Coordinates of C-alpha atoms and ligand atoms in Angstrom, one line a residue:
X67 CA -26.6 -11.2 -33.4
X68 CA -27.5 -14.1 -30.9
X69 CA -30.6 -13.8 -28.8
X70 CA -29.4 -12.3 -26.2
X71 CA -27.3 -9.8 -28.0
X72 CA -24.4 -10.3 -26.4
X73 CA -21.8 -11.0 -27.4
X74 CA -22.0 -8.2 -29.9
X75 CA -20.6 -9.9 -32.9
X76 CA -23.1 -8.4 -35.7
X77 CA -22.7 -11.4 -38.4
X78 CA -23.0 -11.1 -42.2
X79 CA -25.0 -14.1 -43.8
X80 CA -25.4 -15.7 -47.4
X81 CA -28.9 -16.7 -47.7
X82 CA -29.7 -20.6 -48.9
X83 CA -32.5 -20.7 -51.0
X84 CA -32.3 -24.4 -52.3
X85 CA -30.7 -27.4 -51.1
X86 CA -28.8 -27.1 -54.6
X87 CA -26.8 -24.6 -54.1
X88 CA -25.3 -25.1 -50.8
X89 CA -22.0 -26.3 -51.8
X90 CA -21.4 -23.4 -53.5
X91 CA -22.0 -21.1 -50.7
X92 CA -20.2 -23.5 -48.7
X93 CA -16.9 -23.1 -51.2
X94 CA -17.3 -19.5 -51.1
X95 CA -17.8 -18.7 -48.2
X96 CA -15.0 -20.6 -47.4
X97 CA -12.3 -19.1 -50.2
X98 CA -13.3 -15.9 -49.0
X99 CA -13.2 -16.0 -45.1
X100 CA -11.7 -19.2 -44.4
X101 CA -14.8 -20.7 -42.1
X102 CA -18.4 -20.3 -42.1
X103 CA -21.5 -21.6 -39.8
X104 CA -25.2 -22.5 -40.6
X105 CA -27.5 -19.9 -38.8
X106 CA -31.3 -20.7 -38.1
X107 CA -33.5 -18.7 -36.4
X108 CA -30.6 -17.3 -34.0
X109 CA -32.7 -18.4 -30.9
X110 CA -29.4 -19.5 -28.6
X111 CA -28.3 -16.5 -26.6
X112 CA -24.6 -16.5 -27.1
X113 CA -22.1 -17.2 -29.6
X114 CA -22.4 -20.5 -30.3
X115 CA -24.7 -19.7 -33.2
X116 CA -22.5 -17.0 -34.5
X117 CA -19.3 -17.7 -36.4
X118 CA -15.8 -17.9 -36.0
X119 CA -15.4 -15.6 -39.4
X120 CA -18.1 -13.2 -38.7
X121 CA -19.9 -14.9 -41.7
X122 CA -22.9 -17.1 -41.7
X123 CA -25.2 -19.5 -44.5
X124 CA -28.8 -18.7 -43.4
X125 CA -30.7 -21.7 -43.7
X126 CA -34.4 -20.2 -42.6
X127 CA -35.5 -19.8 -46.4
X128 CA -35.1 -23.8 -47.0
X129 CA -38.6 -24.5 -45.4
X130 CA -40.1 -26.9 -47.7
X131 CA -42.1 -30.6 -46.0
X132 CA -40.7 -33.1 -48.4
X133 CA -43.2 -35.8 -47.5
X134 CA -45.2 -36.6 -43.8
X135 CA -47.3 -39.7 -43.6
X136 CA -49.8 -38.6 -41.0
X137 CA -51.6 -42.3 -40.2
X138 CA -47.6 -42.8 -38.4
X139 CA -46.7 -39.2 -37.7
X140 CA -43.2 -39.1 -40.0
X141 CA -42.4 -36.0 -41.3
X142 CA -39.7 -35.1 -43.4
X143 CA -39.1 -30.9 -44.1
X144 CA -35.8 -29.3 -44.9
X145 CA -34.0 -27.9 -42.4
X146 CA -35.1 -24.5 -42.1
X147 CA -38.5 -25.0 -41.3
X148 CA -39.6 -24.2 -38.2
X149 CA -41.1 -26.2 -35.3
X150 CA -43.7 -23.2 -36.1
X151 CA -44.4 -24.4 -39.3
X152 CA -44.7 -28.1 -38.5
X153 CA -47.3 -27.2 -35.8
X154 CA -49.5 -25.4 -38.3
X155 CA -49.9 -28.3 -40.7
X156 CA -49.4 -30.9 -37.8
X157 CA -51.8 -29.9 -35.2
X158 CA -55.2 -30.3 -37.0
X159 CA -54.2 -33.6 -38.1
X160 CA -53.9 -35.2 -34.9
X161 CA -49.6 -34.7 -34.3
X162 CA -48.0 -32.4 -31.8
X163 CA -43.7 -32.0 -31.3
X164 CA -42.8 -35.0 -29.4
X165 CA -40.3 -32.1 -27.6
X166 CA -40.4 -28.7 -27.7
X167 CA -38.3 -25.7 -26.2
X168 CA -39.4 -23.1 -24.6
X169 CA -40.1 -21.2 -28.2
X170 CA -41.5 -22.1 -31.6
X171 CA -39.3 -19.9 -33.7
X172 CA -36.7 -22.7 -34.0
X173 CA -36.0 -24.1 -37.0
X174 CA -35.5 -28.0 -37.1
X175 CA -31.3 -27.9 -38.4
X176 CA -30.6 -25.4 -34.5
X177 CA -33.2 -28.2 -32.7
X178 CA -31.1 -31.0 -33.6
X179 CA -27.6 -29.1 -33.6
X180 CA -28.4 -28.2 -29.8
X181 CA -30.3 -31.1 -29.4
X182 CA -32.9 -29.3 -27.5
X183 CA -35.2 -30.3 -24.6
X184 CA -38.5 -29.5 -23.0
X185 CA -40.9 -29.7 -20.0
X186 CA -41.3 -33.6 -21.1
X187 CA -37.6 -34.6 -20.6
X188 CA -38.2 -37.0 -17.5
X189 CA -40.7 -38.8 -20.1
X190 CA -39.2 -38.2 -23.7
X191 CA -35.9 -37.3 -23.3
X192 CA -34.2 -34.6 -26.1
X193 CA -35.3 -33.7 -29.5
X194 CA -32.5 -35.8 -31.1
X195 CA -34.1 -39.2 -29.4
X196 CA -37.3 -38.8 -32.2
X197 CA -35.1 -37.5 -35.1
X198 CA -34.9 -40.4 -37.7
X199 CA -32.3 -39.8 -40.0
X200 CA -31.1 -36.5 -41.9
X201 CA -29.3 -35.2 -44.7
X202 CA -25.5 -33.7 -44.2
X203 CA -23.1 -31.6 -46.5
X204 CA -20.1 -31.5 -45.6
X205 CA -17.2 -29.8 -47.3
X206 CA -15.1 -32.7 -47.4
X207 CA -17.5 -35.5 -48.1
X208 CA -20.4 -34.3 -50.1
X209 CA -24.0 -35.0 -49.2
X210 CA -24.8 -38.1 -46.7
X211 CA -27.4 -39.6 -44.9
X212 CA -27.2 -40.1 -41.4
X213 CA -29.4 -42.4 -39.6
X214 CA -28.9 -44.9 -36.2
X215 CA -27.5 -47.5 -38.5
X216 CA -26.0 -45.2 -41.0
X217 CA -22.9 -43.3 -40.4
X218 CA -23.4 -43.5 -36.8
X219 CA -20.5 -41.7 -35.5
X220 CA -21.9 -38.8 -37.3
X221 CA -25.6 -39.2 -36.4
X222 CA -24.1 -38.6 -32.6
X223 CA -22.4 -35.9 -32.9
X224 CA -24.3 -33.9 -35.3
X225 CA -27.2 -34.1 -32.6
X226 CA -25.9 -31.4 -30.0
X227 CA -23.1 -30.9 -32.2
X228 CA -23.0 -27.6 -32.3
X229 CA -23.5 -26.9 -36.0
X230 CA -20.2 -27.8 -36.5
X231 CA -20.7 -31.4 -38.4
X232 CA -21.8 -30.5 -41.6
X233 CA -24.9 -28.4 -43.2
X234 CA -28.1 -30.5 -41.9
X235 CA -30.2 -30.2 -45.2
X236 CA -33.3 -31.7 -43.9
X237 CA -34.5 -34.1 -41.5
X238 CA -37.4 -37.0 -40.7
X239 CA -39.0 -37.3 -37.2
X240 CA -41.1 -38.9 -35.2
X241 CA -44.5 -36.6 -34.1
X242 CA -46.4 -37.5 -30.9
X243 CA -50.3 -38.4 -31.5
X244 CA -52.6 -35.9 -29.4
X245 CA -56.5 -35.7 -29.3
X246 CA -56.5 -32.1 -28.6
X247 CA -54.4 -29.5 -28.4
X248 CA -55.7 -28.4 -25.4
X249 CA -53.9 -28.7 -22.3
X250 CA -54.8 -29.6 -18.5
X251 CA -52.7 -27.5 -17.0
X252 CA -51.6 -27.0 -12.8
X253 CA -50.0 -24.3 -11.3
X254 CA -49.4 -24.2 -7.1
X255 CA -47.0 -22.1 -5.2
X256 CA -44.1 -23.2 -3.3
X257 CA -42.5 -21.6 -0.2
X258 CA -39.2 -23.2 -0.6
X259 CA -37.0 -25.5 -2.2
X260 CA -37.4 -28.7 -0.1
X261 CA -41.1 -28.3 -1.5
X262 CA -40.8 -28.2 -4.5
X263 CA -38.5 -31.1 -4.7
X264 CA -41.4 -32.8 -3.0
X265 CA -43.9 -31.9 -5.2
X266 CA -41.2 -33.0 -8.2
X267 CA -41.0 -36.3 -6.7
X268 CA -44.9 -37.2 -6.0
X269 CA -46.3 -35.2 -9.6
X270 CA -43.6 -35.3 -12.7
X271 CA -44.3 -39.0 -12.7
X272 CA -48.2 -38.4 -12.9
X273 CA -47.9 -35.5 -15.6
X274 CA -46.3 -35.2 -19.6
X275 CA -44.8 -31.3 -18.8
X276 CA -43.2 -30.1 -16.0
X277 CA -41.7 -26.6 -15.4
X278 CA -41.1 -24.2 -12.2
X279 CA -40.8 -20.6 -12.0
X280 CA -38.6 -19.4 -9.0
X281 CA -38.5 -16.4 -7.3
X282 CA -34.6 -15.5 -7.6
X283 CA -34.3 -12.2 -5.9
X284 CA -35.9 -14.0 -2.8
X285 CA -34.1 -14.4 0.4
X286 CA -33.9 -15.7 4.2
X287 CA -37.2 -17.1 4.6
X288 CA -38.7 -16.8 1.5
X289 CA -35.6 -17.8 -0.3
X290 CA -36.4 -21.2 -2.9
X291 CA -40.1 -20.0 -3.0
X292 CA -41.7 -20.5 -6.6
X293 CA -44.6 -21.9 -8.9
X294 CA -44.8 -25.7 -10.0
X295 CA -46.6 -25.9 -13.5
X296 CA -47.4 -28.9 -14.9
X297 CA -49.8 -30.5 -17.9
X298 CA -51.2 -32.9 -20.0
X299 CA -52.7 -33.0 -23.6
X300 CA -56.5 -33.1 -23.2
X301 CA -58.6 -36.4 -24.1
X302 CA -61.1 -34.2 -26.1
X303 CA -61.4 -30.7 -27.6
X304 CA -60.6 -29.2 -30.5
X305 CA -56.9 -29.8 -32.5
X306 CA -56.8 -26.0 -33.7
X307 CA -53.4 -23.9 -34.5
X308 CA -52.3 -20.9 -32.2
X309 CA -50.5 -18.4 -32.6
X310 CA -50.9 -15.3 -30.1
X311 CA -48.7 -12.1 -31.5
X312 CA -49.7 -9.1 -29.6
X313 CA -47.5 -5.7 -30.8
X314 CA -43.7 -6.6 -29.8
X315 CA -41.0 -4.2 -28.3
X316 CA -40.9 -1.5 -30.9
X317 CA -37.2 -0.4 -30.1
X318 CA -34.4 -1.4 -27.5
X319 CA -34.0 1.1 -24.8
X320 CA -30.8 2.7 -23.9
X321 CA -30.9 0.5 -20.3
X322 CA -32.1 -2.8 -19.3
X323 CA -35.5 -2.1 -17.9
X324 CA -34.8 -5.0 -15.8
X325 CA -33.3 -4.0 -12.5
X326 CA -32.9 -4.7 -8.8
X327 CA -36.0 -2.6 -7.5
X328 CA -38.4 -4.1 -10.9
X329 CA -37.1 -7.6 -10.1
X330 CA -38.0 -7.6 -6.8
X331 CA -41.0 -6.1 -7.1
X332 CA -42.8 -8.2 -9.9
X333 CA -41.6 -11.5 -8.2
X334 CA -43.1 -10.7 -4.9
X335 CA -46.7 -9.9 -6.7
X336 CA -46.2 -13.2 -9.1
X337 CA -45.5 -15.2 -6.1
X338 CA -48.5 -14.1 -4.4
X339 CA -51.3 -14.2 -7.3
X340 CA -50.3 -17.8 -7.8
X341 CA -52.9 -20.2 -6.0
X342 CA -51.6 -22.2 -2.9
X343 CA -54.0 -25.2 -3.8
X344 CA -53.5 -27.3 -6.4
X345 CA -56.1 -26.2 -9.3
X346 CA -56.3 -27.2 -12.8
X347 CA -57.2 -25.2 -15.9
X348 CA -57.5 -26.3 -19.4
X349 CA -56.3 -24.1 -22.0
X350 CA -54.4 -23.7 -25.4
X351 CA -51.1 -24.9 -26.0
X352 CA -50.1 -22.2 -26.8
X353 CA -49.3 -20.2 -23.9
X354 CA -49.1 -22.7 -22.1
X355 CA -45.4 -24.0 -24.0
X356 CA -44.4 -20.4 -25.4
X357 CA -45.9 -17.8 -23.1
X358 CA -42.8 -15.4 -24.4
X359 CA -43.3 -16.0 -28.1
X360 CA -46.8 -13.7 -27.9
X361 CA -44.3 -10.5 -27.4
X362 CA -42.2 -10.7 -30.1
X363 CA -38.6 -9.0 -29.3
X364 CA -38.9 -9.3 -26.3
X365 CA -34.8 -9.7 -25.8
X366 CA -35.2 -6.0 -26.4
X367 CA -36.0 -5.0 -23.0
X368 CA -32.4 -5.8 -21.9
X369 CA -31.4 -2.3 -23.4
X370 CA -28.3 -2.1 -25.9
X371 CA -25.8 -3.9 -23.7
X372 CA -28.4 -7.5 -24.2
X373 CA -28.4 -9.8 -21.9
X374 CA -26.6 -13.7 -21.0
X375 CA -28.5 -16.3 -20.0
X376 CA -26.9 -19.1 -17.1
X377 CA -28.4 -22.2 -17.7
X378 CA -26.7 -25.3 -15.3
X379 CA -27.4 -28.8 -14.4
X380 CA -26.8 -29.9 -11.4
X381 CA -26.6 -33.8 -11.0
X382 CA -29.3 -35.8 -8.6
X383 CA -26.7 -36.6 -6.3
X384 CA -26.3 -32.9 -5.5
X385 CA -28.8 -31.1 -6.9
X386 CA -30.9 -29.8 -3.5
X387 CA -27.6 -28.3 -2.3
X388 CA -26.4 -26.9 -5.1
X389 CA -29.5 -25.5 -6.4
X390 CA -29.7 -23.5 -3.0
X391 CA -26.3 -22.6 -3.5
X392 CA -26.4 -20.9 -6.8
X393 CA -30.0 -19.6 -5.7
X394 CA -28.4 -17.6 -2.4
X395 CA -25.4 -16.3 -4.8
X396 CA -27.8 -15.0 -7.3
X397 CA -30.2 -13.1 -4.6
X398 CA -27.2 -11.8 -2.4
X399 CA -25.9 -10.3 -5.7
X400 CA -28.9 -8.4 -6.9
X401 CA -29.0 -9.4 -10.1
X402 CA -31.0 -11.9 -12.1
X403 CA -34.6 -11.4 -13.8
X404 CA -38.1 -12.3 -13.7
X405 CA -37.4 -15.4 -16.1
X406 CA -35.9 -18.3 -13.9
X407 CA -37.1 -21.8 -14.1
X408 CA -36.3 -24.6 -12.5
X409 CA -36.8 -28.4 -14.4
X410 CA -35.7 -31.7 -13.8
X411 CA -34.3 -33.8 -16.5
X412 CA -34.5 -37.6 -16.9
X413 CA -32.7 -40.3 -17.1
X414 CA -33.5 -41.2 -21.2
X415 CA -30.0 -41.0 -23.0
X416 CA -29.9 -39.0 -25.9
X417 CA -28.2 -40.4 -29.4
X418 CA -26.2 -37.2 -28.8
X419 CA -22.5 -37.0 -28.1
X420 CA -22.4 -33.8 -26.5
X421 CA -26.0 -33.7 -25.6
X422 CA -26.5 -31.1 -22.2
X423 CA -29.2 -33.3 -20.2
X424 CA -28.5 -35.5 -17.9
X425 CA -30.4 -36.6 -15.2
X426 CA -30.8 -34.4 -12.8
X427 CA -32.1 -30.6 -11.9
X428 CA -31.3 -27.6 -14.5
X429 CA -31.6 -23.5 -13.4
X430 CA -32.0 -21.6 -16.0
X431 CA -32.0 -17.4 -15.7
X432 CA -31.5 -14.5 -17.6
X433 CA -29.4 -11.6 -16.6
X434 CA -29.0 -8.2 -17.9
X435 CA -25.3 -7.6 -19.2
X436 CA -22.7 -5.7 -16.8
X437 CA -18.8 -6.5 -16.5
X438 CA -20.1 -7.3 -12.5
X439 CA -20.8 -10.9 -14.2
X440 CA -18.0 -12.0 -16.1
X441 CA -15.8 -10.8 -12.8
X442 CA -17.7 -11.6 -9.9
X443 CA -21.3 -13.3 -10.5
X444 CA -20.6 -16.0 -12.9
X445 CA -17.2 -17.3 -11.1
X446 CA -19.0 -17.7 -8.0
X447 CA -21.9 -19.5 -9.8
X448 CA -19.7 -21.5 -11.6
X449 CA -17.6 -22.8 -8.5
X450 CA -20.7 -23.5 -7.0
X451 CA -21.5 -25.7 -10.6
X452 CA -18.3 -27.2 -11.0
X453 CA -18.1 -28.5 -7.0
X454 CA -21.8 -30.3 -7.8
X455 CA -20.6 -31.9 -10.8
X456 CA -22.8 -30.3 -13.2
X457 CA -22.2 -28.1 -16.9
X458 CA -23.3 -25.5 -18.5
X459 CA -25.4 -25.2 -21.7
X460 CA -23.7 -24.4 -24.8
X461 CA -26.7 -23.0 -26.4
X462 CA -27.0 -20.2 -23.9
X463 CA -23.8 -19.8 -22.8
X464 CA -21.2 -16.7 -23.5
X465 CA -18.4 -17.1 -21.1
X466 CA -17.9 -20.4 -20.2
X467 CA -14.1 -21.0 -19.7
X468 CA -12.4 -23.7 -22.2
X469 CA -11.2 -26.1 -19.7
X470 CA -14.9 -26.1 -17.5
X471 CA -16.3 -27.3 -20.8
X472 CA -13.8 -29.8 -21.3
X473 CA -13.9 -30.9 -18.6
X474 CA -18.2 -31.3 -18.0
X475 CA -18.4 -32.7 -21.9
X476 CA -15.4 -35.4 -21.8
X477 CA -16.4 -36.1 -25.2
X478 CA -15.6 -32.9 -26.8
X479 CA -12.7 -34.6 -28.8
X480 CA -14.6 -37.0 -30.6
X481 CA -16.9 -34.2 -31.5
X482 CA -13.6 -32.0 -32.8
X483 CA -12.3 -35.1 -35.0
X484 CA -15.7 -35.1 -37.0
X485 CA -15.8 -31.3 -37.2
X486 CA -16.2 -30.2 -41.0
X487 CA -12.8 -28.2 -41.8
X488 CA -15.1 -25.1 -42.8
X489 CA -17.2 -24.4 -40.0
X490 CA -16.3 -22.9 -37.2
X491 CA -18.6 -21.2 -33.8
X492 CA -17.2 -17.9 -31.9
X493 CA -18.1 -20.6 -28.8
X494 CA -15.8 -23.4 -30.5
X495 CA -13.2 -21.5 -30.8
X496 CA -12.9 -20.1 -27.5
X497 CA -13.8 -22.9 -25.6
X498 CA -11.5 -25.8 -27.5
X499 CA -9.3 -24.5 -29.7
Ligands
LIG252 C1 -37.6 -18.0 -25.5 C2 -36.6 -19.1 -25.7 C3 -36.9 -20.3 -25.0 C4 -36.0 -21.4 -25.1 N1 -36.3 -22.5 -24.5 C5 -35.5 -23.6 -24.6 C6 -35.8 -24.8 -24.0 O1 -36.8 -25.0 -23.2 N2 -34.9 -25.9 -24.2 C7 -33.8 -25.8 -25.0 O2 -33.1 -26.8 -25.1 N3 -33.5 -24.6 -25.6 C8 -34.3 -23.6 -25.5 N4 -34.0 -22.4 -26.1 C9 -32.9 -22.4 -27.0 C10 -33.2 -22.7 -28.5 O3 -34.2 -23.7 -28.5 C11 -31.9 -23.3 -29.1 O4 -30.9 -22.4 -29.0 C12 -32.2 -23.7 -30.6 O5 -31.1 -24.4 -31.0 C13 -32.3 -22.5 -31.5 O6 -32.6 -22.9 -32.8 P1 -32.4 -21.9 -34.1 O7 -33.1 -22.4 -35.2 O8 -32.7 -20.5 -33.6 O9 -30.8 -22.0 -34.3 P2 -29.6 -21.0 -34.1 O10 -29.7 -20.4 -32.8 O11 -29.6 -20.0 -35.3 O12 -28.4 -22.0 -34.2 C14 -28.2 -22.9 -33.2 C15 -27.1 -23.9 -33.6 O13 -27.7 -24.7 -34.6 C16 -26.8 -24.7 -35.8 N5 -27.6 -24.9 -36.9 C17 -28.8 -24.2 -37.3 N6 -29.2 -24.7 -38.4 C18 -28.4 -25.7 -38.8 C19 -28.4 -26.5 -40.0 N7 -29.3 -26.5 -41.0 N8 -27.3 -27.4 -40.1 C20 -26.4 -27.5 -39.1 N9 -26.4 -26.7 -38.0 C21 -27.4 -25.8 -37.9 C22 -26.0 -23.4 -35.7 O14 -24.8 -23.5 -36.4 C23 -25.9 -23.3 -34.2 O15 -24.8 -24.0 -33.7 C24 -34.9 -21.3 -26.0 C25 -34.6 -20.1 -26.7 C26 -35.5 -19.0 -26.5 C27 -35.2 -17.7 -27.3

């Protein structure tokens, strides 16, 4: 299943073992089911990594580096292998991901097919911006290379395109240079929204990462309130690999262990431990850019039902009002959970056709499944999205309605003309076909 288990759509998958034999998977799995979809790590949350046909090709066992030259930082690795990986064999030698989500576990193929982005978008843009070129197999054309100045059409929309342009069979980027993989890190509390867009405005300019936590089940005066987080790579220190794994969640309880009273609760005492002064701490880079990947299955905690994740933009233009909107929806309803961050994107284009960024503010919060969100909460928050000007994110998404998508990624036809005949998304199909 997806990350956040819903919807439940249990998939069956053919594993890839070799680049080789992909276009016989490919023609199998097509004779037999009609459609298929490359699967990576399944880190989106809803059924855009799951397919159409209930069938995927499993790309996570092609995880070989096919050549890196580390005096420029250009590394090439099939398309399986995970930003995990790279940061093992790149870190001590002086590289670090020039973006990075919120997790490691991603394998290179889902970080260019959703074109992710990170706590550096106001300074590096997406992932897709520092991909080079990459290898695609499609059904109808055979293997390609696809590079700025080679097939371009299909460079685009294979970046953010879903999975749904071909097989990506490996791909060269661009690393960042660090001297240390330590990280300066702040963290100061907000009261309210109006300060934290002031703080946005005077310190994402001075700092690499940015990120906000904010207190969603907050309301009347404290509504808005939050903590501002931001760092930079350390001019000296060691370059050493992390990876924290404490014991994960052994089994998924029969209800979300995320509810009103919890919510409420562990926001008020997060709020409060955070420091009111600006104070800076240098750590590992580790926890500082995947805090969540140190409990592993942690989507567990959601209980059987899962959970969906909204994630919005809401352009400059309107993005104070309408992140206050969709805050006061969210606490008046209840619902919502401790994970709720608040970022501003930047104005660096992205290759990508249907690339989610743009410049502007995204909200981004989990919520533990009920039927109360498809009927009342998600409506409401969409209204609220739709009147701003803004979209959702495909990559976490699991009810967006066909013409809202349509209409927030105008481009969504180019994208379907270029789609390979045999792969097909649950999200594709239910939001443009
Ligand atoms: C804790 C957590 C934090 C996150 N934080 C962020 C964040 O900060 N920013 C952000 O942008 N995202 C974030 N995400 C989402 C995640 O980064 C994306 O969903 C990412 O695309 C998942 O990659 P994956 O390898 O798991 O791919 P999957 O989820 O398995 O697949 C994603 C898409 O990629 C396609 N795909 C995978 N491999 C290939 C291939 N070889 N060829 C063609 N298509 C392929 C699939 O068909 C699918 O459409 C987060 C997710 C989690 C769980």
């Amino acid at each position: 299943m997806s990350w956040g288990r819903y919807p439940p759509l249990p998939q069956r998958a053919r594993a890839a073992n070799w680049c080789g034999g992909l276009p016989a998977l490919l023609a199998s799995a097509a004779k037999e089911k009609g459609s298929t979809l490359a699967h990576g790590e399944g880190r989106s949350y809803g059924d855009s990594c799951l397919a159409a046909s209930g069938e995927v090709i499993a790309m996570r066992r092609l995880d070989r580096f096919l050549d890196a030259d580390w005096s420029s930082g250009v590394l090439r690795a099939e398309a399986g292998t995970t930003l995990a990986d790279i940061l093992a064999v790149a870190v001590p030698r002086g590289w670090f991901l020039p973006v990075t989500p919120g997790t490691k576990f991603v394998t290179l193929g889902g970080a260019i097919a959703n074109d992710v982005h990170g706590k550096n978008h106001h300074r590096r843009g997406t992932f897709g911006r520092h991909v080079r070129r990459f290898g695609l197999l499609r059904s109808d054309r055979g293997r390609l290379v696809c590079a700025p100045d080679a097939e371009p059409a299909l460079f685009a929309a294979t970046i953010g395109g879903l999975g749904l342009t071909g097989l990506i069979e490996w791909a060269e980027i661009q690393l960042m240079p660090i001297a240390s993989s330590h990280v300066d890190g702040l963290a100061v509390r907000f009261g309210d929204l109006g300060e934290f867009f002031a703080l946005s405005a005077e310190l994402d300019e001075r700092h690499e990462f940015c990120v906000s936590w904010v207190d969603c089940a907050a309301r009347g005066k404290t509504a808005g309130r939050g903590v501002y987080m931001a760092g930079d790579f350390a001019s000296d220190g060691p370059r050493a690999v992390e990876n924290r794994r404490r014991p994960g969640v052994p089994l998924t309880p029969p209800v979300s262990l995320v509810n009103a009273w919890s919510l409420r609760a562990f926001n008020a005492i997060y709020w409060r431990k955070a420091s009111a002064k600006r104070r800076y701490v240098r750590g590992g880079y580790d926890p500082f850019f995947y805090p969540l990947d140190a409990l592993p299955n942690w989507n567990r905690i959601y209980g059987i039902k899962g959970f969906q994740q909204y994630q919005a933009l809401i352009p400059d233009a309107e993005a104070r009002a309408g992140v206050q909107a969709l805050l006061d929806a969210i606490a008046r309803s209840g619902k919502g959970s401790f994970l709720a961050v608040l970022k501003r994107c930047g104005g660096d284009a992205s290759p990508g056709l249907l690339s989610f960024p743009r410049p502007g503010v995204t909200l981004a919060l989990d919520f533990p499944h009920s039927g109360h969100l498809e009927d009342a909460l998600f409506p409401r928050l969409d209204a609220i999205v739709h009147e701003a000007g803004g979209r959702l994110y495909p990559a976490k998404d699991a009810h967006m309605k066909g013409e809202d998508f349509r209409r927030a990624y105008p481009d969504w036809e180019k994208l379907a003309a270029l789609r390979d005949p045999l792969l097909l998304s649950h999200f594709w199909k239910r939001v443009a076909q």
